[in-house]
Tab-separated table of C-alpha atoms in Angstrom:
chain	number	residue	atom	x	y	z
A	68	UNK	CA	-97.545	135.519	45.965
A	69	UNK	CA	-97.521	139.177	46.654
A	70	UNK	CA	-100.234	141.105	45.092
A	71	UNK	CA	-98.777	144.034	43.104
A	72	UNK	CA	-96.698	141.121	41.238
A	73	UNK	CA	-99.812	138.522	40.623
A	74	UNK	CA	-101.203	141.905	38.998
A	75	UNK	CA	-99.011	142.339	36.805
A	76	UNK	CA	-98.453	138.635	36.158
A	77	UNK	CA	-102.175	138.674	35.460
A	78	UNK	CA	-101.608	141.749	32.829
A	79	UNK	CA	-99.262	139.581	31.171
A	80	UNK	CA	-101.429	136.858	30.573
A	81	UNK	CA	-104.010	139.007	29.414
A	82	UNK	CA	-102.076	140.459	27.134
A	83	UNK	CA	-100.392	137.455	25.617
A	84	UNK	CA	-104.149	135.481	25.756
A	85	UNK	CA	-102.271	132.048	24.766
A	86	UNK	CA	-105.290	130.029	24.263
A	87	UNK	CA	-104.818	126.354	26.204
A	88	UNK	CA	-108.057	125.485	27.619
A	89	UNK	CA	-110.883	124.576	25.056
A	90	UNK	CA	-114.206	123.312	25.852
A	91	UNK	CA	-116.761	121.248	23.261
A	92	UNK	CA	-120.356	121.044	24.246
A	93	UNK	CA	-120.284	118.298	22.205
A	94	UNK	CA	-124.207	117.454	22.822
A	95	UNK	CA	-126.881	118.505	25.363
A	96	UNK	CA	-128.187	115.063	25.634
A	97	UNK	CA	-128.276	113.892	29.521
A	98	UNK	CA	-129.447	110.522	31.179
A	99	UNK	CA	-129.996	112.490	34.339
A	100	UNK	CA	-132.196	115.654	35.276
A	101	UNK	CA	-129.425	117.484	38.037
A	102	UNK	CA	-131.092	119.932	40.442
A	103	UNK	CA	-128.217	122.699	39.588
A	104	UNK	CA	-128.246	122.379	35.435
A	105	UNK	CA	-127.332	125.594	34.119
A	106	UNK	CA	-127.717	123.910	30.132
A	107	UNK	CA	-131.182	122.599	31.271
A	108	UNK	CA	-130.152	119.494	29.549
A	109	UNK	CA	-132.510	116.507	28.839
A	110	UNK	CA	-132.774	112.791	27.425
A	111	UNK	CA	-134.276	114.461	24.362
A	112	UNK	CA	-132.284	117.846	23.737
A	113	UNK	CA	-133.461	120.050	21.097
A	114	UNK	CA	-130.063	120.349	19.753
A	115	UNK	CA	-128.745	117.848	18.014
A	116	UNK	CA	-125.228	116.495	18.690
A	117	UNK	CA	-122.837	119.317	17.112
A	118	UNK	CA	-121.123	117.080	13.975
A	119	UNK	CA	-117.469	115.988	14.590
A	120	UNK	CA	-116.401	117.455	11.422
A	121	UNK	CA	-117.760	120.553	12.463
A	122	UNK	CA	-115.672	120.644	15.284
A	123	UNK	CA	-112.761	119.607	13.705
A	124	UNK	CA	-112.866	121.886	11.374
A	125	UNK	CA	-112.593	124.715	13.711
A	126	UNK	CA	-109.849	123.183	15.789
A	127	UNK	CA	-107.787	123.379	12.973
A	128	UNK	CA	-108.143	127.254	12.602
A	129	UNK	CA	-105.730	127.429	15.444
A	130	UNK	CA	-101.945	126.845	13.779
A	131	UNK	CA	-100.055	123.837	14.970
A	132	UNK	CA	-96.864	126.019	16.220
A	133	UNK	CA	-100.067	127.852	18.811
A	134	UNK	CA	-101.249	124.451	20.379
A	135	UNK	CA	-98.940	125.128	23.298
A	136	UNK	CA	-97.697	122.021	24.987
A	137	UNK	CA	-100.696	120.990	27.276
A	138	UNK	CA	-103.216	122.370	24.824
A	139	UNK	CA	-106.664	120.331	26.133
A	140	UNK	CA	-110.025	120.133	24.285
A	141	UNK	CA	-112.650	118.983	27.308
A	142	UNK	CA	-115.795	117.426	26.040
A	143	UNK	CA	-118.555	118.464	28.321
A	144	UNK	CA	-122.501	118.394	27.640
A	145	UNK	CA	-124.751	117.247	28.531
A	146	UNK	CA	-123.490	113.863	28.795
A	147	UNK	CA	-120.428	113.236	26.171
A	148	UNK	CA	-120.776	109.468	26.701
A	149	UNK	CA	-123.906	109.672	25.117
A	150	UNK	CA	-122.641	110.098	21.630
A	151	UNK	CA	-122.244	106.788	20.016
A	152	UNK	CA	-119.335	108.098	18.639
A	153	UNK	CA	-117.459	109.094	21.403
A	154	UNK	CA	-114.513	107.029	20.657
A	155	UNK	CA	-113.738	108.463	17.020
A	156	UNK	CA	-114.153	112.069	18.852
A	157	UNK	CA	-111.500	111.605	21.016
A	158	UNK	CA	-109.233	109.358	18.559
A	159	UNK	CA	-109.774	112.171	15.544
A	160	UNK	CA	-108.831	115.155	18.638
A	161	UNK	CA	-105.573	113.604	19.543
A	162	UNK	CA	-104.251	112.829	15.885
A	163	UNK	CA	-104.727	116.675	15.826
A	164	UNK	CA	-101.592	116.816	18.461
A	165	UNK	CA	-104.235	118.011	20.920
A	166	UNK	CA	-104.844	116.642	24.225
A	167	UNK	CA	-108.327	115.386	25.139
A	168	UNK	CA	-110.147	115.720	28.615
A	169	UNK	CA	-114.223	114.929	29.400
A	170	UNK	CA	-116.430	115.827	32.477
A	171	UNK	CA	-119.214	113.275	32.775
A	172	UNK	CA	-121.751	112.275	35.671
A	173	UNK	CA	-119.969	108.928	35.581
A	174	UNK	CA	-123.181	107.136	34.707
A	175	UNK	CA	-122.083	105.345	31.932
A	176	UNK	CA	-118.028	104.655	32.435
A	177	UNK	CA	-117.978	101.174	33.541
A	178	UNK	CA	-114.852	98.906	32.876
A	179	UNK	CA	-115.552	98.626	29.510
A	180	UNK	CA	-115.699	102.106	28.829
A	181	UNK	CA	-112.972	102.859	30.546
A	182	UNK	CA	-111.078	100.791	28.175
A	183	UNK	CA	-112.493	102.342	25.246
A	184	UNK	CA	-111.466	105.508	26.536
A	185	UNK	CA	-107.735	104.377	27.522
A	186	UNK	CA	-107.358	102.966	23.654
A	187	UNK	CA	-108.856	106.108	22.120
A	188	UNK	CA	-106.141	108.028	24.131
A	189	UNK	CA	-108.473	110.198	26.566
A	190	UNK	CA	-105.705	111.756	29.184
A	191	UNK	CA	-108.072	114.040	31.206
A	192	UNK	CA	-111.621	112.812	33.350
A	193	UNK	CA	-113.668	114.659	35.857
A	194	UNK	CA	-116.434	113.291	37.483
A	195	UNK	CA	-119.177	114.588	39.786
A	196	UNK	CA	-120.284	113.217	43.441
A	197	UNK	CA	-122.646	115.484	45.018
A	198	UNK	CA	-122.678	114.161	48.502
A	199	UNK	CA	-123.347	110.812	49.983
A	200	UNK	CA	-125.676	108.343	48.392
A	201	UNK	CA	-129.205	109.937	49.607
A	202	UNK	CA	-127.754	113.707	48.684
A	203	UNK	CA	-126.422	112.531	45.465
A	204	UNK	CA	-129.212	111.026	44.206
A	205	UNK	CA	-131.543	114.127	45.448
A	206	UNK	CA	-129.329	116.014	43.209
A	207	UNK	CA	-128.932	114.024	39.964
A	208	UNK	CA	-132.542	112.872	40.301
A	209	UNK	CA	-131.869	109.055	39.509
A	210	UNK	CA	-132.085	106.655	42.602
A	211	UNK	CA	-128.889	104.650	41.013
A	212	UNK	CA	-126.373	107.592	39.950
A	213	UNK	CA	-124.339	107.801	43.188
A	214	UNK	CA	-123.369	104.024	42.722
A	215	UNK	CA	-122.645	104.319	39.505
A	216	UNK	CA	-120.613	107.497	40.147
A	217	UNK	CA	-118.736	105.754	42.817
A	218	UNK	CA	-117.470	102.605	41.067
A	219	UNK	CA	-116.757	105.396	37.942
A	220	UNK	CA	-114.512	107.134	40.692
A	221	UNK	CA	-112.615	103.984	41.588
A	222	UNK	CA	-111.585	102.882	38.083
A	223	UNK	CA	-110.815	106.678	37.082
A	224	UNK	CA	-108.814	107.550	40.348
A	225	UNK	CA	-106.674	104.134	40.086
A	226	UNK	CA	-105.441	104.375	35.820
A	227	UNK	CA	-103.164	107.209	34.606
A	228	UNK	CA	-105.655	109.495	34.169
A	229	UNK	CA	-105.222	112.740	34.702
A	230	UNK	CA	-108.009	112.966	37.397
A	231	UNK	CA	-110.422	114.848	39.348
A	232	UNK	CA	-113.753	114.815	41.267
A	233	UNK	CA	-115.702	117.977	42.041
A	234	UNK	CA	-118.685	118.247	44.322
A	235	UNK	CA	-121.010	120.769	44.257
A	236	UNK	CA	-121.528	122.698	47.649
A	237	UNK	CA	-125.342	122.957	48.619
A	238	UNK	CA	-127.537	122.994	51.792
A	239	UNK	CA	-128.037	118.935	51.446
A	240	UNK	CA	-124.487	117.961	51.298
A	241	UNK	CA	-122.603	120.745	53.688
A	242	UNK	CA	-122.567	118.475	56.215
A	243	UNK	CA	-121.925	115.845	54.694
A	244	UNK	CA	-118.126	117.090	53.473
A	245	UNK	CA	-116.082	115.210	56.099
A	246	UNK	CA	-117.920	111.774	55.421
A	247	UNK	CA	-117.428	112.549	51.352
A	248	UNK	CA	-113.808	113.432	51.658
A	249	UNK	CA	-112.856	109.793	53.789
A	250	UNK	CA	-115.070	108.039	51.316
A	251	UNK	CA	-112.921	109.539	47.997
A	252	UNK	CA	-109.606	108.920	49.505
A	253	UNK	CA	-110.643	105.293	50.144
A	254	UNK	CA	-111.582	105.280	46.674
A	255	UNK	CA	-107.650	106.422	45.843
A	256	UNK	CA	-108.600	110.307	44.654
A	257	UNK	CA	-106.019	112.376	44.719
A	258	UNK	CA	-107.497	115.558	43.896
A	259	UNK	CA	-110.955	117.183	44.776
A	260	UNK	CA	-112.587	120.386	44.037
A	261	UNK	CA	-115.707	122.133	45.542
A	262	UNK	CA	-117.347	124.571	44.524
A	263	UNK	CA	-120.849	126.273	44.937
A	264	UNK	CA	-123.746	127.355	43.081
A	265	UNK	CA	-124.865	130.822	40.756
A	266	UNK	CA	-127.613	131.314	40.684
A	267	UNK	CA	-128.851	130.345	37.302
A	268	UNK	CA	-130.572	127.655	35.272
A	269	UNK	CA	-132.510	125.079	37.425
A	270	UNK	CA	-130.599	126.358	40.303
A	271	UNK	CA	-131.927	129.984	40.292
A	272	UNK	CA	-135.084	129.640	42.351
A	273	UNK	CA	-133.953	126.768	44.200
A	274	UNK	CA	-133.242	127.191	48.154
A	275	UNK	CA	-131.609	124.165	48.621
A	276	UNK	CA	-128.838	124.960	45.888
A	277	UNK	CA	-127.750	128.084	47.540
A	278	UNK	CA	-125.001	128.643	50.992
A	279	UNK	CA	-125.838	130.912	53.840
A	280	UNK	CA	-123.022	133.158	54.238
A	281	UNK	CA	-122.367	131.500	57.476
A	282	UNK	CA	-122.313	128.265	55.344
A	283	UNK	CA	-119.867	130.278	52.867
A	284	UNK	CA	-117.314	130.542	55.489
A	285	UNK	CA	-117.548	127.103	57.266
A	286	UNK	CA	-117.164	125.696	53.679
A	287	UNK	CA	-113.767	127.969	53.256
A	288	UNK	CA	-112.632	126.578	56.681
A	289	UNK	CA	-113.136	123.078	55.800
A	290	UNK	CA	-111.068	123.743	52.827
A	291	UNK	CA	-108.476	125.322	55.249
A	292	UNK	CA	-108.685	122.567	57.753
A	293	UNK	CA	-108.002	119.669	54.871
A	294	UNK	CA	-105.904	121.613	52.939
A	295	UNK	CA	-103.327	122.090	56.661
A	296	UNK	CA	-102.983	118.197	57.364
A	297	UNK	CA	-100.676	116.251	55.350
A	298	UNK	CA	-103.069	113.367	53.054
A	299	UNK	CA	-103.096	111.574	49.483
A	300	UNK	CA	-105.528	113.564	48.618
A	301	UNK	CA	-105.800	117.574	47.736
A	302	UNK	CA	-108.708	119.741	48.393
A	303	UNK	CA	-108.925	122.561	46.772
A	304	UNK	CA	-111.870	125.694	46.004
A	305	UNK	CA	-112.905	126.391	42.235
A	306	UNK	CA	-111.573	129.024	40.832
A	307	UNK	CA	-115.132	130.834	41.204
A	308	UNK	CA	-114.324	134.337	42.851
A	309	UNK	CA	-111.828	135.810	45.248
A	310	UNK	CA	-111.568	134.880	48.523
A	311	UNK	CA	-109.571	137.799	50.362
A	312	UNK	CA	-108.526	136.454	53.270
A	313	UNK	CA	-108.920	132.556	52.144
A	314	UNK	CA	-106.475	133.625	48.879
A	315	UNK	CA	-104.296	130.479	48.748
A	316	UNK	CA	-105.151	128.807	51.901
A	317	UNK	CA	-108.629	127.839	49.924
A	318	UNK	CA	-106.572	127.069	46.462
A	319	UNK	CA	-103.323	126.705	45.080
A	320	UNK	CA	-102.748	130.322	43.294
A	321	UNK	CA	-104.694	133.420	44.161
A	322	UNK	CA	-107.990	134.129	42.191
A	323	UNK	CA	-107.774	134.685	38.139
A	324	UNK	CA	-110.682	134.236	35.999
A	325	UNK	CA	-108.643	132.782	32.951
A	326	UNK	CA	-112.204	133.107	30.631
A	327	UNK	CA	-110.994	134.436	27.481
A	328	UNK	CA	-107.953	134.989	28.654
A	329	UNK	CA	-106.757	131.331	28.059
A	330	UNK	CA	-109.974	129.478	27.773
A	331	UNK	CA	-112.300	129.477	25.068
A	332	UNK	CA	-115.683	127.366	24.271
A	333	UNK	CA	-117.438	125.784	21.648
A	334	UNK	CA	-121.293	125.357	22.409
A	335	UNK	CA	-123.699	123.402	21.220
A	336	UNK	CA	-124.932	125.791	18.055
A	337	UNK	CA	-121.264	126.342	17.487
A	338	UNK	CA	-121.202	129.724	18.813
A	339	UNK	CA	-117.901	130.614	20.302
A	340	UNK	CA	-117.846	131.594	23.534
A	341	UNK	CA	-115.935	130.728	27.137
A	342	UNK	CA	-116.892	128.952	29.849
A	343	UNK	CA	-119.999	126.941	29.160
A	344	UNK	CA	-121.479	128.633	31.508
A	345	UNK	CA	-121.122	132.218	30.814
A	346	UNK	CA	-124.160	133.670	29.727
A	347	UNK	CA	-124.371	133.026	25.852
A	348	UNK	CA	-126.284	135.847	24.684
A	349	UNK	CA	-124.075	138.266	26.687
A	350	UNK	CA	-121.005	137.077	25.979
A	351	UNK	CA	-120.779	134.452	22.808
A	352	UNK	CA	-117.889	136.329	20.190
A	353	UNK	CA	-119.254	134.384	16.958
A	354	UNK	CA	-120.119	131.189	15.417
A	355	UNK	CA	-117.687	128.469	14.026
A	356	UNK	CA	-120.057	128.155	11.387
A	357	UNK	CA	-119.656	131.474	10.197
A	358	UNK	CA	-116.043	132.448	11.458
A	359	UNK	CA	-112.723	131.463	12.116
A	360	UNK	CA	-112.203	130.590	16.090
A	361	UNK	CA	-108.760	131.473	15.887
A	362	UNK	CA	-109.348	134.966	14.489
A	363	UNK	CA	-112.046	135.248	16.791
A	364	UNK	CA	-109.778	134.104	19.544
A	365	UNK	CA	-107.243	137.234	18.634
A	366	UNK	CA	-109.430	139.715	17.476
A	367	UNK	CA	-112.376	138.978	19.822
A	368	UNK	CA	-113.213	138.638	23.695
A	369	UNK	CA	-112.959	142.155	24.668
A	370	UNK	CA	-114.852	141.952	27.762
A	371	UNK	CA	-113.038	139.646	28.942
A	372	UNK	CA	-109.599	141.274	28.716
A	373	UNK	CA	-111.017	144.719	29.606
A	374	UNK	CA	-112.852	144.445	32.886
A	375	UNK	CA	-113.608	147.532	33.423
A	376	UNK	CA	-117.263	147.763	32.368
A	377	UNK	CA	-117.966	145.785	35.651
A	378	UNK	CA	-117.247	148.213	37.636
A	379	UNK	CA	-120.799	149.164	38.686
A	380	UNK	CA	-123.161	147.786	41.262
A	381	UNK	CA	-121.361	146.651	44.651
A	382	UNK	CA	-118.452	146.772	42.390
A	383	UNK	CA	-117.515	150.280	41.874
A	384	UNK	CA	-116.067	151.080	44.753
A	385	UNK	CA	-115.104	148.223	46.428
A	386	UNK	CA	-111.662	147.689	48.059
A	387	UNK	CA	-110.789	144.537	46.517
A	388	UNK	CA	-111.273	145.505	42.871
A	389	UNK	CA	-107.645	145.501	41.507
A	390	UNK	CA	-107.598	142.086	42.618
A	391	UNK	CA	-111.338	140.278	41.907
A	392	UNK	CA	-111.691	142.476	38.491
A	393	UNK	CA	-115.979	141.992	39.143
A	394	UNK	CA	-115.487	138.086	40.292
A	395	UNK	CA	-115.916	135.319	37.909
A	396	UNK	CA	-117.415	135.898	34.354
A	397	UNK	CA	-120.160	133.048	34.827
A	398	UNK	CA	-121.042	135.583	37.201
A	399	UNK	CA	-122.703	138.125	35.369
A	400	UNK	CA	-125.634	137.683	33.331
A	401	UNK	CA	-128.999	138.930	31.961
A	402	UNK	CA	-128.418	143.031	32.202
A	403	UNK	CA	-124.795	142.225	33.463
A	404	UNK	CA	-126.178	145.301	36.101
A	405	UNK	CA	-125.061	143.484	39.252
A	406	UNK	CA	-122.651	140.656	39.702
A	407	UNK	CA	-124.670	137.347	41.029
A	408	UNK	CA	-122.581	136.072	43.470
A	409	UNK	CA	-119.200	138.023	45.174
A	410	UNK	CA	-117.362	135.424	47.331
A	411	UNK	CA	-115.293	137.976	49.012
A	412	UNK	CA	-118.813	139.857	50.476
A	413	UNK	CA	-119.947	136.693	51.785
A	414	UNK	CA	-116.480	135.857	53.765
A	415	UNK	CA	-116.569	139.575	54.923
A	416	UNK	CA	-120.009	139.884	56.100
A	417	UNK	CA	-120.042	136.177	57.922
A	418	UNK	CA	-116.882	137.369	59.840
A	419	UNK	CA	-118.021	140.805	60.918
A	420	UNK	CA	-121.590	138.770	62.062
A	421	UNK	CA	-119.268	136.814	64.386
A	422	UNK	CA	-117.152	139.380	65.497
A	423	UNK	CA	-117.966	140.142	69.520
């Protein structure tokens, strides 16, 4: 697409905010202890499960005649298969006209699960593999997890479900990706997305978590490489940051970070926010315990719309601005001085190191 008119596309949308996308951090509980947690989850959270009705409630602050066709609540944690009532979650979430996704580690979604979840009318899974078996389990810190995430994969990627598998990008797996990508499509995935680490959470002052920039750019032209040959199955790169010159070769529609724009959260606390993963003192807009989420929705999320107040740092005069806007919003956190990670710097500074 030509730039000037994915700009103003992108204005549009911004404008218009049509929220589609909304995300329940329905618990913080987690059978696992992952290497790259940026919720710091545990077996024993110290947040309770956030109350269905709770959740409900707020859901149905947004109007019936808004739920745009495709409208999605994802339940993400934490693990959501940990609540024992997962099924009436996802049962009381589609009576609501609404359609219901989860991302889970795959622990726990065996064939009988997987029937629970196909009779509760779940339409949406992602699940995680984070390399091959000795990788995986280095990075979800359970010796069983990649097994169990494997036969998860092969019931998931064979049903009706709309499905994905991601995969974290680190220093254990990198060279690992060709032997992951023949072992999901023999597994029948038809869609897999990578993406890489901020640095925050348990990943922050971890070595292992984080891509050279040399790494950076053999990672876009693996994407490149898979993404050029004709397969069942579709790579594609998060939508993380801009790319420059990997701007749909790497993914299927140049860079937008749709946080706020048509993606909203619900944490743990209730707060309202965006991406789980935004920084929540930063950038949470209110509580669903104290306001509406749809007024929030319209009357909220300012920084997000309005970018301009990350233009600073390596940002302000950078050539790329009009079309990264500061990179991802997961991006910034703490003093929101500096952005964390910028994709495009990485790509540009590998390629000039390799230039004659």
């Amino acid at each position: 697409m030509n730039p000037f008119l994915f700009r103003l596309f992108r204005y549009n949308e911004i404008r218009v905010h049509e929220l589609n996308y909304l995300f329940w951090e329905c618990t913080t509980r987690c059978n696992l202890h992952c290497r790259h947690c940026g919720s710091d989850c545990t077996v024993l959270s110290r947040d309770p499960d956030m109350p269905l009705d709770a959740f409900l409630k707020a859901l149905e602050t947004v109007p019936v005649k808004e739920r745009v066709p495709g409208f999605t609540v994802v339940l993400t944690g934490g693990e959501p298969l940990l609540r024992p009532d997962i099924d009436n979650v996802v049962t009381s979430i589609r009576k609501r006209g609404v359609g219901v996704g989860m991302v889970s580690n795959g622990y726990f979604y065996d064939e009988k699960m997987h029937e629970r979840m196909r009779k509760a009318g779940l339409g949406a899974l992602t699940i995680s593999l984070d390399g091959l078996e000795e990788s995986h389990n280095w990075m979800r810190g359970h010796s069983g997890s990649f097994e169990r995430a494997k036969k998860a994969i092969s019931l998931a990627a064979n049903s009706r479900l709309n499905f994905d598998v991601v995969t974290c990008v680190n220093k254990r797996n990198f060279h690992e990706l060709p032997q992951i990508h023949r072992t999901l499509e023999s597994l029948g995935v038809k869609q897999w997305r990578l993406f890489t680490i901020i640095p925050i959470g348990r990943a922050a002052s971890d070595p292992d978590m984080h891509l050279t920039d040399n790494e950076f750019l053999g990672l876009m032209e693996f994407i490149k490489e898979k993404r050029s040959t004709s397969g069942p199955m579709r790579t594609t790169f998060s939508c993380e940051g801009y790319l420059g010159p990997f701007e749909q070769v790497a993914r299927d529609t140049p860079y937008f970070c749709r946080a706020g724009i048509n993606i909203a959260s619900v944490l743990i606390d209730g707060r309202i926010c965006a991406c789980p993963n935004i920084d929540r003192d930063a950038f949470c807009e209110g509580s669903v315990y104290e306001d509406s989420l749809w007024d929030v929705w319209n009357k909220g999320f300012k920084k997000y719309r309005n970018r301009d107040w990350a233009r600073k740092g390596k940002c302000k005069d950078c050539p790329v601005w009009k079309n990264c806007l500061g990179n991802g919003m997961h991006n910034w956190h703490g003093t929101c001085e500096e952005v964390l990670n910028c994709h495009y710097g990485k790509i540009r500074d590998a390629s000039e190191a390799q230039m004659p």
